[in-house]
């Protein structure tokens, strides 16, 4: 088996047929599709079964059913031990992919003996229109040098569905999605970039990412910032336990400042009609627990805007809130 595709299924009855049709059209033959039934409220799984019924590739589709609802990240974890492919891919069942996505990514990965192979994602909307291309930061293909890994750790984006991953790496290095239902994709991708040895790229938009109302990334959750803080705390713990932190302390601390601390503040502001300073203090206290020496970070010293924003959050929270609300609107931040 060349590729195993894992898809968590919950509340996607309106979209899953198109997703399944794009999987049935894949040009790669040696592939399996593992759908994890996450006990959704609609007939998504029934639609899946009707769509593949009688199709020559129906035997490549399996439905896995955990005992209870797990959430998307843990549902993906549920599928990993069942995967038999040399590589694993994660596709969301409300998205679609190009017919040759898996074949192109697999062949490129094999040609360079890569642990991961990345493509572009194309934002799409329910009315059929398209948005921006989403691109993983590029480094030189092949073996990841120290400098390349450092660059990725400070510039990566969480486009986890735009990649395939060597299954042996995922299993051997204990890379899984955290149980917190927030930033779980960031956690997974960060761990991958810490442990991958070799990387490959395909510079084409092979994955079509649907932006829809009611999805996890567009639903307000007032306490989500707490889960985000928890996830990035666990990420730092993973780096310590797997012998990565000491070599990349500056990069990982800077990552936490951006994606743990400041993104948690932004998430709290976005989900709160009247943010309060005590919550800013709570988030800052967690920063001090995880990185008590953050002020000495070499990346932060060069990042004037970040230093100013952190200072404002501590000393001028009203002005900082206004500035961050403007930034959130300007950049259409939804998570």
GROMACS .gro file of N, CA, C and O in nm, residues 116 118-121 123 133-138 151-163 165 183-193 201 209 228 232 255 258-259 327:
model
  180
  116UNK      N    1   0.827   1.394   0.426
  116UNK     CA    2   0.706   1.471   0.398
  116UNK      C    3   0.717   1.531   0.259
  116UNK      O    4   0.825   1.564   0.212
  118UNK      N    5   0.497   1.830   0.029
  118UNK     CA    6   0.396   1.936   0.044
  118UNK      C    7   0.350   1.987  -0.092
  118UNK      O    8   0.427   1.992  -0.188
  119UNK      N    9   0.224   2.029  -0.098
  119UNK     CA   10   0.172   2.098  -0.216
  119UNK      C   11   0.104   2.228  -0.171
  119UNK      O   12   0.105   2.262  -0.053
  120UNK      N   13   0.045   2.300  -0.264
  120UNK     CA   14  -0.031   2.420  -0.231
  120UNK      C   15  -0.176   2.381  -0.200
  120UNK      O   16  -0.226   2.277  -0.243
  121UNK      N   17  -0.244   2.470  -0.126
  121UNK     CA   18  -0.388   2.460  -0.103
  121UNK      C   19  -0.456   2.580  -0.169
  121UNK      O   20  -0.403   2.690  -0.167
  123UNK      N   21  -0.791   2.809  -0.148
  123UNK     CA   22  -0.913   2.843  -0.076
  123UNK      C   23  -1.032   2.843  -0.173
  123UNK      O   24  -1.024   2.898  -0.282
  133UNK      N   25  -0.412   3.132  -0.265
  133UNK     CA   26  -0.333   3.009  -0.255
  133UNK      C   27  -0.263   3.008  -0.119
  133UNK      O   28  -0.211   3.111  -0.074
  134UNK      N   29  -0.265   2.895  -0.053
  134UNK     CA   30  -0.196   2.878   0.074
  134UNK      C   31  -0.072   2.792   0.049
  134UNK      O   32  -0.081   2.682  -0.005
  135UNK      N   33   0.043   2.846   0.089
  135UNK     CA   34   0.171   2.786   0.051
  135UNK      C   35   0.256   2.760   0.174
  135UNK      O   36   0.271   2.847   0.260
  136UNK      N   37   0.312   2.640   0.183
  136UNK     CA   38   0.408   2.610   0.288
  136UNK      C   39   0.539   2.682   0.261
  136UNK      O   40   0.584   2.689   0.146
  137UNK      N   41   0.604   2.736   0.363
  137UNK     CA   42   0.736   2.797   0.343
  137UNK      C   43   0.833   2.697   0.281
  137UNK      O   44   0.838   2.580   0.322
  138UNK      N   45   0.907   2.742   0.181
  138UNK     CA   46   0.999   2.654   0.110
  138UNK      C   47   1.140   2.661   0.167
  138UNK      O   48   1.189   2.770   0.200
  151UNK      N   49   1.452   2.777   1.004
  151UNK     CA   50   1.365   2.866   0.926
  151UNK      C   51   1.220   2.817   0.929
  151UNK      O   52   1.127   2.896   0.950
  152UNK      N   53   1.201   2.686   0.906
  152UNK     CA   54   1.066   2.631   0.905
  152UNK      C   55   0.998   2.650   1.040
  152UNK      O   56   0.880   2.689   1.049
  153UNK      N   57   1.068   2.624   1.149
  153UNK     CA   58   1.008   2.634   1.282
  153UNK      C   59   0.965   2.776   1.316
  153UNK      O   60   0.874   2.796   1.398
  154UNK      N   61   1.025   2.875   1.252
  154UNK     CA   62   0.986   3.014   1.280
  154UNK      C   63   0.894   3.072   1.173
  154UNK      O   64   0.844   3.183   1.190
  155UNK      N   65   0.868   2.997   1.065
  155UNK     CA   66   0.786   3.050   0.956
  155UNK      C   67   0.673   2.957   0.911
  155UNK      O   68   0.594   2.994   0.824
  156UNK      N   69   0.662   2.837   0.971
  156UNK     CA   70   0.568   2.740   0.917
  156UNK      C   71   0.423   2.787   0.932
  156UNK      O   72   0.390   2.872   1.017
  157UNK      N   73   0.336   2.732   0.849
  157UNK     CA   74   0.192   2.749   0.862
  157UNK      C   75   0.130   2.610   0.872
  157UNK      O   76   0.189   2.511   0.828
  158UNK      N   77   0.012   2.603   0.930
  158UNK     CA   78  -0.046   2.473   0.966
  158UNK      C   79  -0.129   2.412   0.853
  158UNK      O   80  -0.246   2.381   0.870
  159UNK      N   81  -0.069   2.396   0.738
  159UNK     CA   82  -0.140   2.339   0.623
  159UNK      C   83  -0.123   2.188   0.623
  159UNK      O   84  -0.072   2.129   0.528
  160UNK      N   85  -0.168   2.123   0.731
  160UNK     CA   86  -0.138   1.981   0.749
  160UNK      C   87  -0.198   1.893   0.640
  160UNK      O   88  -0.143   1.789   0.606
  161UNK      N   89  -0.311   1.934   0.583
  161UNK     CA   90  -0.376   1.852   0.481
  161UNK      C   91  -0.310   1.866   0.344
  161UNK      O   92  -0.345   1.794   0.251
  162UNK      N   93  -0.214   1.957   0.332
  162UNK     CA   94  -0.144   1.976   0.204
  162UNK      C   95  -0.021   1.887   0.193
  162UNK      O   96   0.058   1.902   0.100
  163UNK      N   97  -0.002   1.793   0.286
  163UNK     CA   98   0.118   1.711   0.289
  163UNK      C   99   0.083   1.564   0.298
  163UNK      O  100  -0.025   1.525   0.341
  165UNK      N  101   0.281   1.217   0.476
  165UNK     CA  102   0.379   1.194   0.581
  165UNK      C  103   0.422   1.047   0.581
  165UNK      O  104   0.335   0.958   0.573
  183UNK      N  105  -0.602   2.421   1.774
  183UNK     CA  106  -0.463   2.423   1.728
  183UNK      C  107  -0.403   2.284   1.720
  183UNK      O  108  -0.281   2.269   1.724
  184UNK      N  109  -0.486   2.180   1.707
  184UNK     CA  110  -0.431   2.045   1.701
  184UNK      C  111  -0.350   2.022   1.573
  184UNK      O  112  -0.253   1.948   1.572
  185UNK      N  113  -0.390   2.091   1.464
  185UNK     CA  114  -0.313   2.079   1.341
  185UNK      C  115  -0.177   2.145   1.355
  185UNK      O  116  -0.075   2.093   1.305
  186UNK      N  117  -0.172   2.260   1.423
  186UNK     CA  118  -0.043   2.327   1.447
  186UNK      C  119   0.050   2.237   1.526
  186UNK      O  120   0.171   2.229   1.497
  187UNK      N  121  -0.002   2.171   1.626
  187UNK     CA  122   0.079   2.080   1.707
  187UNK      C  123   0.137   1.969   1.621
  187UNK      O  124   0.257   1.941   1.625
  188UNK      N  125   0.052   1.905   1.542
  188UNK     CA  126   0.097   1.792   1.460
  188UNK      C  127   0.204   1.835   1.361
  188UNK      O  128   0.310   1.771   1.350
  189UNK      N  129   0.179   1.945   1.289
  189UNK     CA  130   0.275   1.991   1.189
  189UNK      C  131   0.406   2.033   1.254
  189UNK      O  132   0.515   2.005   1.201
  190UNK      N  133   0.399   2.097   1.369
  190UNK     CA  134   0.522   2.138   1.439
  190UNK      C  135   0.606   2.017   1.476
  190UNK      O  136   0.729   2.017   1.458
  191UNK      N  137   0.543   1.913   1.528
  191UNK     CA  138   0.616   1.792   1.563
  191UNK      C  139   0.680   1.728   1.440
  191UNK      O  140   0.793   1.680   1.445
  192UNK      N  141   0.607   1.730   1.329
  192UNK     CA  142   0.661   1.676   1.205
  192UNK      C  143   0.786   1.752   1.163
  192UNK      O  144   0.889   1.693   1.128
  193UNK      N  145   0.780   1.886   1.168
  193UNK     CA  146   0.896   1.965   1.126
  193UNK      C  147   1.014   1.948   1.223
  193UNK      O  148   1.129   1.968   1.185
  201UNK      N  149   0.872   1.907  -0.230
  201UNK     CA  150   0.763   2.000  -0.261
  201UNK      C  151   0.708   1.974  -0.402
  201UNK      O  152   0.782   1.937  -0.493
  209UNK      N  153  -0.949   2.374  -0.035
  209UNK     CA  154  -0.987   2.393   0.106
  209UNK      C  155  -1.112   2.480   0.113
  209UNK      O  156  -1.109   2.598   0.082
  228UNK      N  157  -0.575   2.652   2.333
  228UNK     CA  158  -0.458   2.684   2.251
  228UNK      C  159  -0.332   2.691   2.338
  228UNK      O  160  -0.227   2.637   2.302
  232UNK      N  161   0.008   2.443   2.299
  232UNK     CA  162   0.145   2.487   2.275
  232UNK      C  163   0.235   2.458   2.395
  232UNK      O  164   0.356   2.441   2.380
  255UNK      N  165   0.847   3.057   1.837
  255UNK     CA  166   0.722   2.997   1.791
  255UNK      C  167   0.615   3.008   1.898
  255UNK      O  168   0.500   3.044   1.871
  258UNK      N  169   0.472   3.359   1.926
  258UNK     CA  170   0.380   3.393   1.818
  258UNK      C  171   0.251   3.312   1.823
  258UNK      O  172   0.141   3.369   1.823
  259UNK      N  173   0.265   3.180   1.827
  259UNK     CA  174   0.151   3.092   1.807
  259UNK      C  175   0.089   3.043   1.937
  259UNK      O  176  -0.027   2.997   1.937
  327UNK      N  177  -0.579   4.436   1.353
  327UNK     CA  178  -0.495   4.336   1.287
  327UNK      C  179  -0.577   4.212   1.252
  327UNK      O  180  -0.563   4.155   1.143
   0.00000   0.00000   0.00000
